[in-house]
Amino acid sequence: MGASDFSKLPHIGESLKRKEDYRFLTGAGQYTDDVVLAAQSHAVFVRSPHAHAKINSINIDAAKAAPGVLGVFTGADVAADNINGLPCGWLITSTNGEPMKEPPHPILAQGKVRYVGDHVAMVVALTQQQARDAAELVEVDYDVLPAVVNVADAASGAVAGAALHDIAPDNHCFKWAIGDKGAVDAAFANAAHVTKLDLINNRLIPNAMEPRAAIGSYNRASDEYTLYVSNQNPHVERLLMTAFVMGLPEHKVRVIAPDVGGGFGSKIYLYAEDVCLTWAAKKLNRNIKWVADRSEAFLSDAHGRDHVSHAEMAMDKDGKFLAMRVHTHANLGAYLSTFASAVPTILYATLLAGQYTTPQVYVEVDSWFTNTAPVDAYRGAGRPEATYLLERLVTRCGWEMGLGQDEIRKRNFITSWPYQTPVALQYDVGDYHACMTQAQQLADVAGFAARKAASEAKGLKRGIGYSSYIEACGIAPSNIAGALGARAGLFECGEVRVHPTGSVTVFTGSHSHGQGHETTFAQVVAARLGIPVENVDIVHGDTGRVPFGMGTYGSRSISVGGAAIMKALDKIEAKAKKIAAHLMEASDADIDFSGGEFTVRGTDKKIPFGQVSLAAYVPHNYPLDVLEPGLNETAFYDPTNFTFPAGTYICEVEIDPQTGVTRVDKFTAVDDFGTIINPMIVEGQVHGGLVQGIGQALLENCVYDRETGQLLTGSFMDYAMPRADDFPEFKLGHVCTPCTHNPLGTKGCGEAGAIGSPPAVINAVLDALRPLGVKDFDMPASPHRVWEAIQSAKA
Ligand code: MCN
């Protein structure tokens, strides 16, 4: 079935209420901490209080003797059992020229700690309190070493003695480049005008509502392990843990990610705690639970963003882009986390063409180890960094060329597809002018001058900011991922099990942790089979039940996981048609299927889906060499391309120059997600993304002390999370150009809001402050920073 026929089916485009919400709203959800296993014990991790230190010795005697303690483990035990370090750099094999440095990442520190919160020891006791008390008794003798926390210090080598890893004495991990440098340099030499911009993309801490949690369990009788874990991709977790770290046969390990209270990217990695619990479960022959407290989450969840960049755009006299060059320094933190090498490279640099016809783009990335928590994918992963840089630069180009924020964009928009960018990606479809036009109407841009005058009359500054983003999601087509140096493609698997009575259970490798898959995937199946949505159940998050899966990230679930289910449904339909043909004594070629009924073309013969499903399981005289009993199909789907959601966002801010308080007064987002399955869920996804993106622009900022490497924003007292009253009512609009290469016509929506919004906010802040002489500004626009920018412009 083609995408266009699919979009016309019942339930597609219907705002059905989420099936999963009943259990969440009535307290019946089952998160990892809700799972209570027999004779469950508790683990607490001893973490490094230092950013960088040599471990001289660890004395665990007192801890071992403490009440209730079952075991105390250190890096020495890990080494003795030949447990490998965590896999790193899974997505890039090598870089242009020099190989990427992949230092060991032991699950418990061996000889050295490299960030505050690094794992030093694990204490297991009968109760959590006993484990906490015993952890206090672990004595670690450290020699504190100099720490480096930001890329400027790392790149300049300013801090003597701050080499984190032997294999990277200058703390440099890799250099990566894309684009034709010679062609870019030539275009710059002939430019009428060059706009330059230095900017910082501030580090963020993910803060999912449910902190990380895991339970390790071991069955002596079957020699099987089970890991319950708050995670976004249980099959990948199992693969990495068995094949790379523990050397176990994969079929002996079951990973279950039950209800997960948000992940935003921070739960796609294999974390040290997960391995420690699985390993120790066998050693102690106990079920062992660990639940992070919020302070641990701040210290040890993978952080996001943290780029320092210089960008330049070459233009002709009319503001047409000729070429762009970018140099980015990416902070990787203390170790190379699972997807960390992909974030500032294939998920970032390839997006820097944006929505524009810039003929040449050259991007160079240097990445650095620092004494901070590992940095990895966080909602958008690379694409927010690309969009922030490009959309800030484009607005500045407009201002320098005397063009409005809309005009500079419109002059450079791509208008025909497919469009091959100079940085590897080929966009299949879009309509960027339509998004811009609709956004301007919804935002009432025509009324901005009057609103600005009204603000001025109150002594307030008003600004408007644009951002026209594009992102690549539906990650990742194996062919493109492979061509860009990835070690694995990221297809998806779906199994459709039709029961004799015609109800359906679907097993998907995608994982829902807030995105509503149990509803939208059921809509897809119900639409396709012509059965009620209530008759479809979606099972995910369990390697023991789902055949295979690559998990959820990069807004890939509907476009890759959903497409795998569609492929399995194709097989179901083909087989069901054979059964229907047999039942109606017709040829398979004459059978049509729609609206839940099989008909013989050109006759009035028909039978419902339920009759065919029953026939598949009861004895019939169809020839077994032609048709096996049962109606159960599995499919793997590997997309041929990414999907490319795009849109224009317009933000209006009002700033009190006396206090620096910045209020987002209006925010309009017009997105193109192709065919939409459930508009209400998509709207919720956009709202969530916008809140995270505007949160980054206005409030959130992770700060480490430059000298000691201590995390200064280690709690909600210092790390400002956005709240509902920080936002106006968002105005949302949609343009629909269906994706051309997946059977649903969908493009991902899960990250767009977080990708497109930060530059819209900061462009608005700068628009408001430009009359006061403020030329540049880095996120977040907290009152103090805005006020300071105004004061320094005055000085
Ligand atoms: N959808 C739709 N029509 C479309 C596109 C999507 O109806 N054209 C629906 C999908 O069927 C799905 C939801 O919207 O129910 C999101 O789909 P998709 O864009 O495919 O994204 P994923 O399901 O793969 O979710 C991943 C994405 C990412 S990468 C992050 S980070 C993120 C996000 O989703 N983390 C979240 N949204 C989150 N929402 C919650 N509540 N919690 C998180 O951790």
PDB file of N, CA, C and O and ligand atoms in Angstrom, residues 262-265 379-380 513-517 520-521 552-559 673-678 681-682 685 746-751, ligand 1:
ATOM      1  N   GLY A 262      10.320   8.846  30.622  1.00  0.00           N
ATOM      2  CA  GLY A 262      11.096   9.829  29.857  1.00  0.00           C
ATOM      3  C   GLY A 262      12.544   9.409  29.724  1.00  0.00           C
ATOM      4  O   GLY A 262      13.101   8.719  30.592  1.00  0.00           O
ATOM      5  N   GLY A 263      13.121   9.779  28.618  1.00  0.00           N
ATOM      6  CA  GLY A 263      14.528   9.450  28.385  1.00  0.00           C
ATOM      7  C   GLY A 263      15.236  10.596  27.693  1.00  0.00           C
ATOM      8  O   GLY A 263      16.326  10.978  28.075  1.00  0.00           O
ATOM      9  N   PHE A 264      14.577  11.138  26.656  1.00  0.00           N
ATOM     10  CA  PHE A 264      15.120  12.275  25.912  1.00  0.00           C
ATOM     11  C   PHE A 264      16.531  12.013  25.407  1.00  0.00           C
ATOM     12  O   PHE A 264      17.347  12.908  25.313  1.00  0.00           O
ATOM     13  N   GLY A 265      16.830  10.764  25.137  1.00  0.00           N
ATOM     14  CA  GLY A 265      18.158  10.415  24.635  1.00  0.00           C
ATOM     15  C   GLY A 265      19.065   9.910  25.737  1.00  0.00           C
ATOM     16  O   GLY A 265      19.955   9.098  25.491  1.00  0.00           O
ATOM     17  N   ARG A 379      17.829  15.031  23.266  1.00  0.00           N
ATOM     18  CA  ARG A 379      16.749  15.417  22.334  1.00  0.00           C
ATOM     19  C   ARG A 379      17.226  16.299  21.164  1.00  0.00           C
ATOM     20  O   ARG A 379      17.459  17.491  21.321  1.00  0.00           O
ATOM     21  N   GLY A 380      17.390  15.682  20.050  1.00  0.00           N
ATOM     22  CA  GLY A 380      17.852  16.389  18.853  1.00  0.00           C
ATOM     23  C   GLY A 380      19.251  15.978  18.460  1.00  0.00           C
ATOM     24  O   GLY A 380      19.545  15.805  17.288  1.00  0.00           O
ATOM     25  N   HIS A 513       8.530   5.709  25.597  1.00  0.00           N
ATOM     26  CA  HIS A 513       8.758   6.179  26.970  1.00  0.00           C
ATOM     27  C   HIS A 513       8.139   7.558  27.127  1.00  0.00           C
ATOM     28  O   HIS A 513       8.722   8.455  27.719  1.00  0.00           O
ATOM     29  N   GLY A 514       6.933   7.689  26.544  1.00  0.00           N
ATOM     30  CA  GLY A 514       6.198   8.941  26.624  1.00  0.00           C
ATOM     31  C   GLY A 514       5.615   9.361  25.282  1.00  0.00           C
ATOM     32  O   GLY A 514       4.827  10.290  25.209  1.00  0.00           O
ATOM     33  N   GLN A 515       5.991   8.652  24.219  1.00  0.00           N
ATOM     34  CA  GLN A 515       5.597   9.092  22.874  1.00  0.00           C
ATOM     35  C   GLN A 515       4.262   8.534  22.408  1.00  0.00           C
ATOM     36  O   GLN A 515       3.808   8.869  21.315  1.00  0.00           O
ATOM     37  N   GLY A 516       3.656   7.640  23.192  1.00  0.00           N
ATOM     38  CA  GLY A 516       2.308   7.176  22.845  1.00  0.00           C
ATOM     39  C   GLY A 516       2.248   6.115  21.760  1.00  0.00           C
ATOM     40  O   GLY A 516       1.244   5.996  21.062  1.00  0.00           O
ATOM     41  N   HIS A 517       3.294   5.304  21.631  1.00  0.00           N
ATOM     42  CA  HIS A 517       3.285   4.288  20.565  1.00  0.00           C
ATOM     43  C   HIS A 517       2.149   3.287  20.709  1.00  0.00           C
ATOM     44  O   HIS A 517       1.676   2.740  19.722  1.00  0.00           O
ATOM     45  N   THR A 520      -0.552   5.111  18.731  1.00  0.00           N
ATOM     46  CA  THR A 520      -0.369   5.424  17.303  1.00  0.00           C
ATOM     47  C   THR A 520      -0.038   4.166  16.487  1.00  0.00           C
ATOM     48  O   THR A 520      -0.503   4.027  15.365  1.00  0.00           O
ATOM     49  N   PHE A 521       0.751   3.270  17.047  1.00  0.00           N
ATOM     50  CA  PHE A 521       1.046   2.042  16.306  1.00  0.00           C
ATOM     51  C   PHE A 521      -0.234   1.207  16.154  1.00  0.00           C
ATOM     52  O   PHE A 521      -0.467   0.573  15.123  1.00  0.00           O
ATOM     53  N   THR A 552      14.485   3.382  20.328  1.00  0.00           N
ATOM     54  CA  THR A 552      13.880   4.688  20.030  1.00  0.00           C
ATOM     55  C   THR A 552      14.818   5.841  20.348  1.00  0.00           C
ATOM     56  O   THR A 552      15.293   5.972  21.477  1.00  0.00           O
ATOM     57  N   TYR A 553      15.079   6.613  19.345  1.00  0.00           N
ATOM     58  CA  TYR A 553      15.877   7.849  19.413  1.00  0.00           C
ATOM     59  C   TYR A 553      15.796   8.426  18.006  1.00  0.00           C
ATOM     60  O   TYR A 553      15.320   7.743  17.064  1.00  0.00           O
ATOM     61  N   GLY A 554      16.233   9.648  17.836  1.00  0.00           N
ATOM     62  CA  GLY A 554      16.263  10.226  16.488  1.00  0.00           C
ATOM     63  C   GLY A 554      14.899  10.199  15.813  1.00  0.00           C
ATOM     64  O   GLY A 554      14.817  10.072  14.594  1.00  0.00           O
ATOM     65  N   SER A 555      13.833  10.335  16.594  1.00  0.00           N
ATOM     66  CA  SER A 555      12.461  10.400  16.049  1.00  0.00           C
ATOM     67  C   SER A 555      12.297   9.417  14.891  1.00  0.00           C
ATOM     68  O   SER A 555      11.934   9.790  13.776  1.00  0.00           O
ATOM     69  N   ARG A 556      12.574   8.166  15.208  1.00  0.00           N
ATOM     70  CA  ARG A 556      12.591   7.145  14.177  1.00  0.00           C
ATOM     71  C   ARG A 556      11.435   6.165  14.295  1.00  0.00           C
ATOM     72  O   ARG A 556      11.216   5.352  13.405  1.00  0.00           O
ATOM     73  N   SER A 557      10.686   6.227  15.404  1.00  0.00           N
ATOM     74  CA  SER A 557       9.810   5.094  15.696  1.00  0.00           C
ATOM     75  C   SER A 557       8.700   4.915  14.676  1.00  0.00           C
ATOM     76  O   SER A 557       8.489   3.818  14.176  1.00  0.00           O
ATOM     77  N   ILE A 558       7.959   6.000  14.363  1.00  0.00           N
ATOM     78  CA  ILE A 558       6.851   5.766  13.443  1.00  0.00           C
ATOM     79  C   ILE A 558       7.395   5.502  12.039  1.00  0.00           C
ATOM     80  O   ILE A 558       6.893   4.635  11.328  1.00  0.00           O
ATOM     81  N   SER A 559       8.457   6.219  11.668  1.00  0.00           N
ATOM     82  CA  SER A 559       8.909   6.121  10.274  1.00  0.00           C
ATOM     83  C   SER A 559       9.739   4.864  10.006  1.00  0.00           C
ATOM     84  O   SER A 559       9.818   4.425   8.868  1.00  0.00           O
ATOM     85  N   PHE A 673       5.540  17.413   9.165  1.00  0.00           N
ATOM     86  CA  PHE A 673       5.867  16.049   9.597  1.00  0.00           C
ATOM     87  C   PHE A 673       5.306  15.015   8.622  1.00  0.00           C
ATOM     88  O   PHE A 673       5.088  13.864   8.989  1.00  0.00           O
ATOM     89  N   GLY A 674       5.027  15.455   7.381  1.00  0.00           N
ATOM     90  CA  GLY A 674       4.420  14.536   6.431  1.00  0.00           C
ATOM     91  C   GLY A 674       3.047  14.126   6.925  1.00  0.00           C
ATOM     92  O   GLY A 674       2.344  14.905   7.591  1.00  0.00           O
ATOM     93  N   THR A 675       2.666  12.890   6.637  1.00  0.00           N
ATOM     94  CA  THR A 675       1.375  12.381   7.110  1.00  0.00           C
ATOM     95  C   THR A 675       1.407  12.297   8.630  1.00  0.00           C
ATOM     96  O   THR A 675       2.400  11.819   9.211  1.00  0.00           O
ATOM     97  N   ILE A 676       0.343  12.737   9.257  1.00  0.00           N
ATOM     98  CA  ILE A 676       0.290  12.673  10.725  1.00  0.00           C
ATOM     99  C   ILE A 676      -0.683  11.580  11.138  1.00  0.00           C
ATOM    100  O   ILE A 676      -1.816  11.527  10.656  1.00  0.00           O
ATOM    101  N   ILE A 677      -0.235  10.705  12.007  1.00  0.00           N
ATOM    102  CA  ILE A 677      -1.096   9.599  12.454  1.00  0.00           C
ATOM    103  C   ILE A 677      -2.083  10.117  13.505  1.00  0.00           C
ATOM    104  O   ILE A 677      -3.276   9.926  13.393  1.00  0.00           O
ATOM    105  N   ASN A 678      -1.552  10.771  14.534  1.00  0.00           N
ATOM    106  CA  ASN A 678      -2.401  11.243  15.633  1.00  0.00           C
ATOM    107  C   ASN A 678      -2.044  12.697  15.952  1.00  0.00           C
ATOM    108  O   ASN A 678      -1.046  12.970  16.625  1.00  0.00           O
ATOM    109  N   ILE A 681      -1.252  13.651  19.663  1.00  0.00           N
ATOM    110  CA  ILE A 681       0.039  13.173  20.178  1.00  0.00           C
ATOM    111  C   ILE A 681       1.172  13.998  19.567  1.00  0.00           C
ATOM    112  O   ILE A 681       2.126  14.388  20.255  1.00  0.00           O
ATOM    113  N   VAL A 682       1.054  14.296  18.292  1.00  0.00           N
ATOM    114  CA  VAL A 682       2.091  15.100  17.640  1.00  0.00           C
ATOM    115  C   VAL A 682       2.165  16.488  18.282  1.00  0.00           C
ATOM    116  O   VAL A 682       3.251  17.005  18.564  1.00  0.00           O
ATOM    117  N   GLN A 685       3.991  16.214  21.426  1.00  0.00           N
ATOM    118  CA  GLN A 685       5.430  16.087  21.186  1.00  0.00           C
ATOM    119  C   GLN A 685       6.052  17.447  20.874  1.00  0.00           C
ATOM    120  O   GLN A 685       7.135  17.776  21.360  1.00  0.00           O
ATOM    121  N   THR A 746       5.232   9.374   6.725  1.00  0.00           N
ATOM    122  CA  THR A 746       5.478  10.150   7.947  1.00  0.00           C
ATOM    123  C   THR A 746       6.919  10.656   8.021  1.00  0.00           C
ATOM    124  O   THR A 746       7.834  10.050   7.460  1.00  0.00           O
ATOM    125  N   LYS A 747       7.091  11.744   8.740  1.00  0.00           N
ATOM    126  CA  LYS A 747       8.422  12.202   9.153  1.00  0.00           C
ATOM    127  C   LYS A 747       8.350  12.350  10.675  1.00  0.00           C
ATOM    128  O   LYS A 747       7.278  12.641  11.209  1.00  0.00           O
ATOM    129  N   GLY A 748       9.461  12.180  11.344  1.00  0.00           N
ATOM    130  CA  GLY A 748       9.470  12.193  12.810  1.00  0.00           C
ATOM    131  C   GLY A 748       9.128  13.559  13.384  1.00  0.00           C
ATOM    132  O   GLY A 748       9.419  14.594  12.789  1.00  0.00           O
ATOM    133  N   CYS A 749       8.487  13.532  14.575  1.00  0.00           N
ATOM    134  CA  CYS A 749       8.090  14.805  15.191  1.00  0.00           C
ATOM    135  C   CYS A 749       8.663  14.979  16.589  1.00  0.00           C
ATOM    136  O   CYS A 749       8.464  16.008  17.212  1.00  0.00           O
ATOM    137  N   GLY A 750       9.361  13.941  17.099  1.00  0.00           N
ATOM    138  CA  GLY A 750       9.703  13.916  18.517  1.00  0.00           C
ATOM    139  C   GLY A 750      10.761  14.906  18.972  1.00  0.00           C
ATOM    140  O   GLY A 750      10.905  15.157  20.173  1.00  0.00           O
ATOM    141  N   GLU A 751      11.514  15.459  18.049  1.00  0.00           N
ATOM    142  CA  GLU A 751      12.594  16.358  18.475  1.00  0.00           C
ATOM    143  C   GLU A 751      12.478  17.770  17.900  1.00  0.00           C
ATOM    144  O   GLU A 751      13.181  18.689  18.324  1.00  0.00           O
TER     145      GLU A 751
HETATM  146  N1  MCN B   1       3.676  10.591  15.144  1.00  0.00           N
HETATM  147  C1  MCN B   1       2.538  10.772  14.369  1.00  0.00           C
HETATM  148  N2  MCN B   1       2.668  11.285  13.107  1.00  0.00           N
HETATM  149  C2  MCN B   1       3.874  11.646  12.611  1.00  0.00           C
HETATM  150  C3  MCN B   1       5.033  11.509  13.409  1.00  0.00           C
HETATM  151  C4  MCN B   1       4.890  10.945  14.674  1.00  0.00           C
HETATM  152  O1  MCN B   1       1.424  10.506  14.848  1.00  0.00           O
HETATM  153  N3  MCN B   1       3.993  12.144  11.392  1.00  0.00           N
HETATM  154  C5  MCN B   1       3.577  10.024  16.492  1.00  0.00           C
HETATM  155  C6  MCN B   1       4.276   8.669  16.580  1.00  0.00           C
HETATM  156  O2  MCN B   1       3.484   7.624  16.177  1.00  0.00           O
HETATM  157  C7  MCN B   1       4.669   8.617  18.044  1.00  0.00           C
HETATM  158  C8  MCN B   1       5.014  10.069  18.357  1.00  0.00           C
HETATM  159  O3  MCN B   1       4.279  10.853  17.393  1.00  0.00           O
HETATM  160  O4  MCN B   1       3.584   8.190  18.807  1.00  0.00           O
HETATM  161  C9  MCN B   1       6.525  10.374  18.217  1.00  0.00           C
HETATM  162  O5  MCN B   1       6.969   9.751  17.049  1.00  0.00           O
HETATM  163  P1  MCN B   1       8.427   9.933  16.367  1.00  0.00           P
HETATM  164  O6  MCN B   1       8.561  11.294  15.847  1.00  0.00           O
HETATM  165  O7  MCN B   1       8.583   8.781  15.442  1.00  0.00           O
HETATM  166  O8  MCN B   1       9.454   9.843  17.567  1.00  0.00           O
HETATM  167  P2  MCN B   1       9.822   8.569  18.468  1.00  0.00           P
HETATM  168  O9  MCN B   1       8.593   7.884  18.849  1.00  0.00           O
HETATM  169  O10 MCN B   1      10.919   7.816  17.836  1.00  0.00           O
HETATM  170  O11 MCN B   1      10.331   9.270  19.779  1.00  0.00           O
HETATM  171  C10 MCN B   1      11.652   9.712  19.902  1.00  0.00           C
HETATM  172  C11 MCN B   1      11.707  11.177  20.182  1.00  0.00           C
HETATM  173  C12 MCN B   1      13.017  11.547  20.728  1.00  0.00           C
HETATM  174  S1  MCN B   1      14.336  11.216  19.754  1.00  0.00           S
HETATM  175  C13 MCN B   1      13.152  12.094  21.980  1.00  0.00           C
HETATM  176  S2  MCN B   1      14.668  12.553  22.555  1.00  0.00           S
HETATM  177  C14 MCN B   1      11.997  12.278  22.791  1.00  0.00           C
HETATM  178  C15 MCN B   1      10.759  12.374  22.041  1.00  0.00           C
HETATM  179  O12 MCN B   1      10.640  11.507  21.074  1.00  0.00           O
HETATM  180  N4  MCN B   1      11.966  11.816  24.048  1.00  0.00           N
HETATM  181  C16 MCN B   1      10.777  11.840  24.713  1.00  0.00           C
HETATM  182  N5  MCN B   1       9.660  12.658  22.754  1.00  0.00           N
HETATM  183  C17 MCN B   1       9.587  12.302  24.071  1.00  0.00           C
HETATM  184  N6  MCN B   1       8.422  12.379  24.746  1.00  0.00           N
HETATM  185  C18 MCN B   1       8.375  11.966  26.025  1.00  0.00           C
HETATM  186  N7  MCN B   1       7.207  12.074  26.690  1.00  0.00           N
HETATM  187  N8  MCN B   1       9.472  11.455  26.659  1.00  0.00           N
HETATM  188  C19 MCN B   1      10.664  11.382  26.038  1.00  0.00           C
HETATM  189  O13 MCN B   1      11.706  10.857  26.657  1.00  0.00           O
END
